[in-house]
PDB file of C-alpha atoms in Angstrom:
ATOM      1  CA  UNK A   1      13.300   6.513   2.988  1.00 37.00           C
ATOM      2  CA  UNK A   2       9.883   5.427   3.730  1.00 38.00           C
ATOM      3  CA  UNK A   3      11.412   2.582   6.171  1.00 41.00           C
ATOM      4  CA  UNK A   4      13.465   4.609   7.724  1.00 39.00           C
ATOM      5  CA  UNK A   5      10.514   7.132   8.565  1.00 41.00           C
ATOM      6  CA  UNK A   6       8.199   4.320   9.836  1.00 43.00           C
ATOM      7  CA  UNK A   7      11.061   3.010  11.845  1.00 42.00           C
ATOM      8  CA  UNK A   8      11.750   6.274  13.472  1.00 44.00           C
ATOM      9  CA  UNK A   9       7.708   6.564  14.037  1.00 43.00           C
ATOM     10  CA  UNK A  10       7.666   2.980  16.201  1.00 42.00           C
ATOM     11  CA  UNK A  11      10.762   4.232  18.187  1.00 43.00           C
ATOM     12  CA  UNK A  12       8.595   7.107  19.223  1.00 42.00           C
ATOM     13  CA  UNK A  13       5.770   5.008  20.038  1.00 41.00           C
ATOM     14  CA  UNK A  14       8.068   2.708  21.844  1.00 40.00           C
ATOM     15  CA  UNK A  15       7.432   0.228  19.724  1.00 44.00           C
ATOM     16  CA  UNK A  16       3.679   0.282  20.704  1.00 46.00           C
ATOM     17  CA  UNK A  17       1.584  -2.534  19.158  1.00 50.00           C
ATOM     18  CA  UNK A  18      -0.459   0.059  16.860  1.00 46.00           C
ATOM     19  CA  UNK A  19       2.216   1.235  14.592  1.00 55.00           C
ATOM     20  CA  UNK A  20       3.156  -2.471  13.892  1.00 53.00           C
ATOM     21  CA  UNK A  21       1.068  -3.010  11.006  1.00 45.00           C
ATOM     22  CA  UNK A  22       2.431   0.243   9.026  1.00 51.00           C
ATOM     23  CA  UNK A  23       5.725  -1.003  10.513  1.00 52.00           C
ATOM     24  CA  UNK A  24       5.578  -4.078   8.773  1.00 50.00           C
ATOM     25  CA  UNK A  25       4.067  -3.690   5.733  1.00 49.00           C
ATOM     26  CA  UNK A  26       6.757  -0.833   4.664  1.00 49.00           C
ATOM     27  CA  UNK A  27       9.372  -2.732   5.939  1.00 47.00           C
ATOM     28  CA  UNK A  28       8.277  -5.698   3.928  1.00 47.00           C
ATOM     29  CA  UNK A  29       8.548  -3.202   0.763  1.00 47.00           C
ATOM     30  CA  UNK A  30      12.146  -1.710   1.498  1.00 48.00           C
ATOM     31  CA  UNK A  31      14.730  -3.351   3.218  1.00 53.00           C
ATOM     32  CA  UNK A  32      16.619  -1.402   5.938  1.00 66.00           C
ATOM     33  CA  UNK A  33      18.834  -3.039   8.351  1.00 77.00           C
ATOM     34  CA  UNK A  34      17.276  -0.907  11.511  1.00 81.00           C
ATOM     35  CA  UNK A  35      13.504  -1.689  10.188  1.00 82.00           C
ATOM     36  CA  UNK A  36      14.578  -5.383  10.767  1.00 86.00           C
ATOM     37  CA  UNK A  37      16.124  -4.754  14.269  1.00 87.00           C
ATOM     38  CA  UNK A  38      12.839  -2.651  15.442  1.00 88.00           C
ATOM     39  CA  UNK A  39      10.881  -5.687  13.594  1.00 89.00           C
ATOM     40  CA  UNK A  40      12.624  -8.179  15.609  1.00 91.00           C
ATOM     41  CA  UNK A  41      12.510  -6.296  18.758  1.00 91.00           C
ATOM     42  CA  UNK A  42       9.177  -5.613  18.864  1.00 91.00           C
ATOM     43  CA  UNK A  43       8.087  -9.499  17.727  1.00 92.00           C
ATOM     44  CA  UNK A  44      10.485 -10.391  20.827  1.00 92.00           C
ATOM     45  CA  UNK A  45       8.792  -8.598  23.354  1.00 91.00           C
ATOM     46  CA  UNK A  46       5.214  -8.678  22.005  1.00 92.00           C
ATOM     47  CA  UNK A  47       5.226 -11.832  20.045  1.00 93.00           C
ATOM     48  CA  UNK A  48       8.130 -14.149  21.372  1.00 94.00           C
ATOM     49  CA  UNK A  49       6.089 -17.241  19.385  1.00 93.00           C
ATOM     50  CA  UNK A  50       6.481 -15.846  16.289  1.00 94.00           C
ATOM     51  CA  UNK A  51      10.132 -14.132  16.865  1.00 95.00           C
ATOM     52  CA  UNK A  52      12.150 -17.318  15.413  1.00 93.00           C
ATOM     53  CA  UNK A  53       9.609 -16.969  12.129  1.00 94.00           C
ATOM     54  CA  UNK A  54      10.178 -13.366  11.678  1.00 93.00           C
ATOM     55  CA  UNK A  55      14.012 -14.107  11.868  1.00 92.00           C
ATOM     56  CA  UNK A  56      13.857 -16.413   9.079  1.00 89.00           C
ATOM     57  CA  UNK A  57      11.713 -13.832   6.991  1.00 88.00           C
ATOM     58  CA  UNK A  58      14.472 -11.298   7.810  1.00 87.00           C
ATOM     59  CA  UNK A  59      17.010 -13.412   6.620  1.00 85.00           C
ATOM     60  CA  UNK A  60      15.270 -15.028   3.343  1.00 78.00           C
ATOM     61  CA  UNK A  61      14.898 -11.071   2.463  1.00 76.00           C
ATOM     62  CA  UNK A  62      18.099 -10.057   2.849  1.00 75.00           C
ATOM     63  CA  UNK A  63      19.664 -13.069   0.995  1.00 71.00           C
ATOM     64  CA  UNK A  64      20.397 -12.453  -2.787  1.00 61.00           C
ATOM     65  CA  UNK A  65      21.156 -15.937  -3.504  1.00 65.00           C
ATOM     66  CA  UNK A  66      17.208 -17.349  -4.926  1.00 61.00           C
ATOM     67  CA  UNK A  67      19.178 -21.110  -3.839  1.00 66.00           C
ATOM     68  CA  UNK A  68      19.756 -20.179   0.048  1.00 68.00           C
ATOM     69  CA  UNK A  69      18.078 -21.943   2.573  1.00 68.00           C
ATOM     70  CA  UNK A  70      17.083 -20.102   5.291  1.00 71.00           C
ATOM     71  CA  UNK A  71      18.294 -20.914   8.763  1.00 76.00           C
ATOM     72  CA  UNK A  72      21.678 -21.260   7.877  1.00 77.00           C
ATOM     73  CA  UNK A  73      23.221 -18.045   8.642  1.00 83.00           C
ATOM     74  CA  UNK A  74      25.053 -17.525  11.724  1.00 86.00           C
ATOM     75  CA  UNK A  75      22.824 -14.542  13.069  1.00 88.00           C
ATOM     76  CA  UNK A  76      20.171 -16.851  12.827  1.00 88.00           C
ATOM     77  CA  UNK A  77      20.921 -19.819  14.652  1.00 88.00           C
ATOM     78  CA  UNK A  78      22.289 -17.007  17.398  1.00 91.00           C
ATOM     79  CA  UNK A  79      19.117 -15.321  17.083  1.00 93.00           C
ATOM     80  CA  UNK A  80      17.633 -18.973  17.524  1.00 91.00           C
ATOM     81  CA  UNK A  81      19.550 -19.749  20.568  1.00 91.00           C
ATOM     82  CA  UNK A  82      18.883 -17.025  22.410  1.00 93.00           C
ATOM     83  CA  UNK A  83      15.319 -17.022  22.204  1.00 93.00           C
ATOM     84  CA  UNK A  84      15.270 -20.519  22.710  1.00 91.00           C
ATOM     85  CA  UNK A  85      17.287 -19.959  25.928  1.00 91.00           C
ATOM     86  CA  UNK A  86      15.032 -16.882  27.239  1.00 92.00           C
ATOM     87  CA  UNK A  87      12.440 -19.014  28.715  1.00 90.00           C
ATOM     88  CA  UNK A  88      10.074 -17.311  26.906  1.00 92.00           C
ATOM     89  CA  UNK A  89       8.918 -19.654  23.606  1.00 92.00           C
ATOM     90  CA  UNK A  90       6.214 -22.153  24.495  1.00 90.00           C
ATOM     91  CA  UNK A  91       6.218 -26.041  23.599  1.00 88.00           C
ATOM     92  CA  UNK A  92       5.534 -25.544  19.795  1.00 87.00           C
ATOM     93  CA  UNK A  93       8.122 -22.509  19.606  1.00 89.00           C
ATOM     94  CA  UNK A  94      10.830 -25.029  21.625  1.00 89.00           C
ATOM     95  CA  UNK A  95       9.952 -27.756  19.252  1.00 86.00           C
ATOM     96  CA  UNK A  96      10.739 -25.910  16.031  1.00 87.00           C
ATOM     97  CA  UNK A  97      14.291 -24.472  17.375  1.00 88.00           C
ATOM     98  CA  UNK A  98      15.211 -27.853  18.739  1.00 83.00           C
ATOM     99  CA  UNK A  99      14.662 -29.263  15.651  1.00 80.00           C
ATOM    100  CA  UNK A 100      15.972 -27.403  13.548  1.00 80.00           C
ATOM    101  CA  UNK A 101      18.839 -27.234  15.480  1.00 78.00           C
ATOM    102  CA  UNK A 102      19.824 -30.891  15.657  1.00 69.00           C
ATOM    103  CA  UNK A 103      17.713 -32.719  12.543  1.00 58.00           C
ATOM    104  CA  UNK A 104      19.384 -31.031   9.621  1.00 55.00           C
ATOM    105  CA  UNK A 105      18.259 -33.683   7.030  1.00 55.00           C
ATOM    106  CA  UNK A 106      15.057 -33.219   5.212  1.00 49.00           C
ATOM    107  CA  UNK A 107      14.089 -37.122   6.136  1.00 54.00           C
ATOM    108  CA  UNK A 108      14.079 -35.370   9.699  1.00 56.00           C
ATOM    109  CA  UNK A 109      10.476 -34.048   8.919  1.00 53.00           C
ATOM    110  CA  UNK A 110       8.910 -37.351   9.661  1.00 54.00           C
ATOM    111  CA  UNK A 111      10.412 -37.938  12.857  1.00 58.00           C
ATOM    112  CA  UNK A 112       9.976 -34.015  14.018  1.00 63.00           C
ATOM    113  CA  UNK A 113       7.938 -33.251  17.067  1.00 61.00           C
ATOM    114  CA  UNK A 114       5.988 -30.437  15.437  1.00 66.00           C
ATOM    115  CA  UNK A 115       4.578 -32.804  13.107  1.00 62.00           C
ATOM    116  CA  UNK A 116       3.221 -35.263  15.578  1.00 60.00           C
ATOM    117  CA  UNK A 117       2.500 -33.322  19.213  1.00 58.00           C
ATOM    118  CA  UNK A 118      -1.043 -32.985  17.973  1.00 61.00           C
ATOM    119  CA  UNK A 119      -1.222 -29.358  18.530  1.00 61.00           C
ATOM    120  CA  UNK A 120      -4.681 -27.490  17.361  1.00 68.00           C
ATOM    121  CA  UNK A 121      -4.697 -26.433  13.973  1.00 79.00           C
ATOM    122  CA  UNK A 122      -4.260 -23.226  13.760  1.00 87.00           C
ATOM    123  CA  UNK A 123      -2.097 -20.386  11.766  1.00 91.00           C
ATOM    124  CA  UNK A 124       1.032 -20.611  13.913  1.00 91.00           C
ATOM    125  CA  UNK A 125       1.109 -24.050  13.711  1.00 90.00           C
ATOM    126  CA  UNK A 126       0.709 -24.216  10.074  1.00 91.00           C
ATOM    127  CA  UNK A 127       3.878 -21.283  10.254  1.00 92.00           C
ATOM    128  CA  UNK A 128       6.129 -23.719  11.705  1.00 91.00           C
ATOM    129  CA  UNK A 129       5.281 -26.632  10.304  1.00 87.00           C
ATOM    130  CA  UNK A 130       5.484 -25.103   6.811  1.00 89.00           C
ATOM    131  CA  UNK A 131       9.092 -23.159   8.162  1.00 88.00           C
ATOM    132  CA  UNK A 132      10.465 -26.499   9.361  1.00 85.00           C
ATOM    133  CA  UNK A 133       9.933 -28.454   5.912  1.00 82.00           C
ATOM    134  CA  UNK A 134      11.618 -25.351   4.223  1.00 83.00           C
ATOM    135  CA  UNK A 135      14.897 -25.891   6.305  1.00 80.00           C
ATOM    136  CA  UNK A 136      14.802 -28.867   6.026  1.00 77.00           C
ATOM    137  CA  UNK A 137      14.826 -28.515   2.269  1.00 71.00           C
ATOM    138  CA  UNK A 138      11.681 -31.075   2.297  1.00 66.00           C
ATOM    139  CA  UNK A 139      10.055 -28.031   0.187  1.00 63.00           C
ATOM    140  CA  UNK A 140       6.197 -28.514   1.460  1.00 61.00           C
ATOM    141  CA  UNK A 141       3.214 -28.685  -1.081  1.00 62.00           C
ATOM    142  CA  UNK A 142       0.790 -29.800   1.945  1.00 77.00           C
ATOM    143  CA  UNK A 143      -2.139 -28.035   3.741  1.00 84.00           C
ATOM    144  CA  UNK A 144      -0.647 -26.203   6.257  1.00 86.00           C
ATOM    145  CA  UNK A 145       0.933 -24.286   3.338  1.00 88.00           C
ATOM    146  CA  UNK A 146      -2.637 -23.960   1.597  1.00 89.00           C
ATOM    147  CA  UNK A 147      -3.798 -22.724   4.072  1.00 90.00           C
ATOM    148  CA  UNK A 148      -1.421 -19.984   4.486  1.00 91.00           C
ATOM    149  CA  UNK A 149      -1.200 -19.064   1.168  1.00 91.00           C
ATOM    150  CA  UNK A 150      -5.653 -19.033   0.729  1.00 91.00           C
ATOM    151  CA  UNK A 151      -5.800 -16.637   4.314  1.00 91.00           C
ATOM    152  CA  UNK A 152      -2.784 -14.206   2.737  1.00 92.00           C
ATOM    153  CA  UNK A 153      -4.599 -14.377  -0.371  1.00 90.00           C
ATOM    154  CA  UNK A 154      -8.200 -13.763   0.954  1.00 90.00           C
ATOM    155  CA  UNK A 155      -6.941 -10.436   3.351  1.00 91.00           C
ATOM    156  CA  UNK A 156      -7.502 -12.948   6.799  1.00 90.00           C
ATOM    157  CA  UNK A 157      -3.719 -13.124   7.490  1.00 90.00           C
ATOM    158  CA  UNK A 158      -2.500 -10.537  10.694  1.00 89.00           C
ATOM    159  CA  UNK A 159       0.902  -7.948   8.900  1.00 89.00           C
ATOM    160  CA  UNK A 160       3.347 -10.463  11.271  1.00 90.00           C
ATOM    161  CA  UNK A 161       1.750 -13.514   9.488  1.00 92.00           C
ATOM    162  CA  UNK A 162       1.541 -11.905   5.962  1.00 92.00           C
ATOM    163  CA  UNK A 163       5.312 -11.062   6.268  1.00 90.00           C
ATOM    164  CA  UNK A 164       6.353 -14.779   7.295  1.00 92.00           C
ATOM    165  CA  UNK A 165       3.983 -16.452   4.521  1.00 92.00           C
ATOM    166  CA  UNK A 166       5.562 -14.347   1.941  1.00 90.00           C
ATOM    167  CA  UNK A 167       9.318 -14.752   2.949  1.00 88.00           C
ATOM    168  CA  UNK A 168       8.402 -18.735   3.289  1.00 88.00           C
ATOM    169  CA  UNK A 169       6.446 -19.040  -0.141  1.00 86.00           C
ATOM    170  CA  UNK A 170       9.216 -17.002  -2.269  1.00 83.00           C
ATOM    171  CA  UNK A 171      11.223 -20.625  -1.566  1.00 80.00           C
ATOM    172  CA  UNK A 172       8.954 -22.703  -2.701  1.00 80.00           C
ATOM    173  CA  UNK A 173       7.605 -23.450  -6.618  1.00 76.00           C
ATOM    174  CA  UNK A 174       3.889 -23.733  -6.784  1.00 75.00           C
ATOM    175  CA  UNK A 175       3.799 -26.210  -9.646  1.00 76.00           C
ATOM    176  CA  UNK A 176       0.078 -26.774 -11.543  1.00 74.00           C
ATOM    177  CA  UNK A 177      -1.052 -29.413  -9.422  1.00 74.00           C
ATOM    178  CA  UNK A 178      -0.480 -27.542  -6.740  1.00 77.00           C
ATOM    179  CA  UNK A 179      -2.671 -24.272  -7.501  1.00 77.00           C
ATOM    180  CA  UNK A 180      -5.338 -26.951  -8.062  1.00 83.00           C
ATOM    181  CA  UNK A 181      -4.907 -28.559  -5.154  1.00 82.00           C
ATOM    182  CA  UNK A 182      -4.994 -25.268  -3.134  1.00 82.00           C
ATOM    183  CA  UNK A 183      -8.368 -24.193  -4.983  1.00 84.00           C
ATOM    184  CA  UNK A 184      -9.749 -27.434  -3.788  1.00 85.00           C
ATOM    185  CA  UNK A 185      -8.500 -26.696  -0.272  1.00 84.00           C
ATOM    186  CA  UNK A 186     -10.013 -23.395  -0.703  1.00 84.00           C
ATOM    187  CA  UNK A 187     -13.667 -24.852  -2.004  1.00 86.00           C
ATOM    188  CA  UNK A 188     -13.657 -26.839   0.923  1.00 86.00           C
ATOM    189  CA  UNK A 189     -12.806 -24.262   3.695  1.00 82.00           C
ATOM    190  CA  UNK A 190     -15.312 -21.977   2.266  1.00 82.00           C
ATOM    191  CA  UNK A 191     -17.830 -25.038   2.462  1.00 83.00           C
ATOM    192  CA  UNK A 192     -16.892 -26.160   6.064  1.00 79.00           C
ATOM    193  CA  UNK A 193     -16.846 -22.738   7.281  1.00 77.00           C
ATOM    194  CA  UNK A 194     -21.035 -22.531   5.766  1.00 80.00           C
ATOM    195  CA  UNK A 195     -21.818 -25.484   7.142  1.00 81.00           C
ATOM    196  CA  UNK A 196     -20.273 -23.894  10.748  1.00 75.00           C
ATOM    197  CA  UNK A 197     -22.061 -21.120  10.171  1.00 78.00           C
ATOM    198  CA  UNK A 198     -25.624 -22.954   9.208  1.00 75.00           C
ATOM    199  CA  UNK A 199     -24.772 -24.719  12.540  1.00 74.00           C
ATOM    200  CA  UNK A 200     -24.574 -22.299  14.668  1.00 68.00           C
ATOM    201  CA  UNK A 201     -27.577 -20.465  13.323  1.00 67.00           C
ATOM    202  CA  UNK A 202     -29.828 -23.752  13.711  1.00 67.00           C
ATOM    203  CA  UNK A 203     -28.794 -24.481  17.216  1.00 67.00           C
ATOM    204  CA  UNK A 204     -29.427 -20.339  18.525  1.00 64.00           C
ATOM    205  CA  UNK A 205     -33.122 -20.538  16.683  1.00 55.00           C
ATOM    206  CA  UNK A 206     -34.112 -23.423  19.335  1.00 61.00           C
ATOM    207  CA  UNK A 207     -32.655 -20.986  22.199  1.00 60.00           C
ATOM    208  CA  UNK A 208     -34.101 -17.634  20.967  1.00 57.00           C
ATOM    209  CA  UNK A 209     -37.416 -19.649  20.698  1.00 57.00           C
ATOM    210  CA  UNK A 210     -36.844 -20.430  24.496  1.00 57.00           C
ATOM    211  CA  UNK A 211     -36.038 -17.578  25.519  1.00 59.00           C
ATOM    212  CA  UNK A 212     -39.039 -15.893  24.019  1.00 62.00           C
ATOM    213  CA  UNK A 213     -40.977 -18.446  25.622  1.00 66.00           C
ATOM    214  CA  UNK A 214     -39.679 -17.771  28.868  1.00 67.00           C
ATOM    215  CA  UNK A 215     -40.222 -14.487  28.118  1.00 75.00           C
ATOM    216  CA  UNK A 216     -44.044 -14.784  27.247  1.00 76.00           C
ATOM    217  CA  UNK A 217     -44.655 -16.862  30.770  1.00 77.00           C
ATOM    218  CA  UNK A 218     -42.913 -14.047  32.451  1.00 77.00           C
ATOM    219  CA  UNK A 219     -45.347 -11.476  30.983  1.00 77.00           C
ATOM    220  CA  UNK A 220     -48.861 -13.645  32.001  1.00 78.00           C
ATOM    221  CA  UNK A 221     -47.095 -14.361  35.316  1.00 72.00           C
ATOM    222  CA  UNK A 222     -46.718 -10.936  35.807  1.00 74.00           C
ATOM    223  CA  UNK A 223     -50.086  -9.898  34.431  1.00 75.00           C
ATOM    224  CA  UNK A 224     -51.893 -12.372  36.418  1.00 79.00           C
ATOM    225  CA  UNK A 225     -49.969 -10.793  39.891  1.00 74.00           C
ATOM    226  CA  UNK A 226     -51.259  -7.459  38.700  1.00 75.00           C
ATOM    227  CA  UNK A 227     -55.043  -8.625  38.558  1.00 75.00           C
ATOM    228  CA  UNK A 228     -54.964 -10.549  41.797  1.00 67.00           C
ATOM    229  CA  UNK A 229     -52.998  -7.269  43.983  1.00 72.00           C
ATOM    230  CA  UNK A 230     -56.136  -5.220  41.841  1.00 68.00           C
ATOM    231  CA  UNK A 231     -59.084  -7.408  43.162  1.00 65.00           C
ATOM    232  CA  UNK A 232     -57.241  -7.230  46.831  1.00 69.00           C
ATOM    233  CA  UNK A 233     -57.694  -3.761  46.882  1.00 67.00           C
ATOM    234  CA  UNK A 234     -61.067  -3.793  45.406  1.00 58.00           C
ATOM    235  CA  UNK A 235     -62.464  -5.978  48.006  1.00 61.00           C
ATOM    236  CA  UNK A 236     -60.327  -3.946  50.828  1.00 60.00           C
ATOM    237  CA  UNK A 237     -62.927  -1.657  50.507  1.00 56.00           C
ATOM    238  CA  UNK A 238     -65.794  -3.413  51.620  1.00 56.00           C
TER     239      UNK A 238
END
């Protein structure tokens, strides 16, 4: 019932970006078939990148079967096509449809265009390449999945991206080795991202320093132009 009431809520706000993340967080709890069709909608027309992700999430929650695959359904792979055929994904978002589309085997991950067109690291990226290996059945235990798993886990992740980490990490078994190799991932974000930060702090000290500098001269400049227009009047007088 919740779902249903939340679904009804975005209809009335025409599907307006700030009922999404009640949207998808309730949906996420209770599966209804028209919370999935608003979900989709609205990542379609708001978030076309992500639309082929939040199919598969749709789909690995509604299958019972803990052994299914995602992407093998054929509402998917229609779903798929016509996004794919909208004009509407960019590069990365035509990459991962064409591939899955036409390299079915899970030896196709080396030779896959997501995983060498040297796109910037960043969440959607990791989303894709961690979606592809699932497919593909190549069940991923790399970084991109890390770091998916460390930004759900540490609140950074956006609902959309929450959602599509959790439908992609319910197919894949975190062994020991793994967990540890995820802490270490973690350690060493939290240590790049101080080392940023110290960065960033050292090079504005040398600017604020400037500036106050500037600043200072500014001040006797303008002092100095305030004694010299005084002593012209002074001696106007005589």
């Amino acid at each position: 019932m919740r779902t249903i009431t939340c679904a009804n809520s975005v209809c009335s706000a025409v599907k307006g970006k700030a009922c999404w993340p009640t949207f998808a967080i309730s949906g996420s709890v209770i599966p209804s078939t028209q919370a999935d069709d608003l979900l989709l909608g609205w990542c379609r027309q708001h978030r076309p990148d992500f639309f082929p992700l939040a199919v598969m999430a749709v789909e690995a929650r509604c299958m019972a079967d803990a052994e299914y695959v995602p992407g093998e359904s054929a509402r998917t792979r229609l779903l798929w096509a016509d996004i794919l055929h909208s004009g509407r994904l960019s590069p990365l978002g035509r990459s991962f449809v064409d591939s899955l589309f036409y390299k079915r085997k899970a030896m196709a991950w080396a030779n896959s265009r997501l995983s060498t067109q040297g796109e910037p690291e960043t969440p959607l990226l990791d989303l894709y390449r961690t979606a592809e290996q699932v497919v593909l059945e190549a069940f991923p235990k790399e970084k991109p999945f890390f770091r998916l798993l460390i930004r759900l886990e540490e609140g950074q992740s956006c609902p959309l991206e929450a959602l599509i980490t959790q439908a992609l990490s319910s197919k894949i078994a975190m062994k020991p080795g793994d967990i540890r190799d995820k802490k270490e991932l973690a350690e060493e974000l939290r240590l790049a991202a101080e080392k940023k930060l110290s960065s960033e702090a050292k090079t504005e000290a040398p600017r604020q320093t400037e500036s106050g500098g500037v600043m200072k001269i500014m001040k006797i400049v303008g002092l100095i132009a305030l004694i010299v227009c005084a002593l012209n009047r002074f001696f106007h007088f005589f």
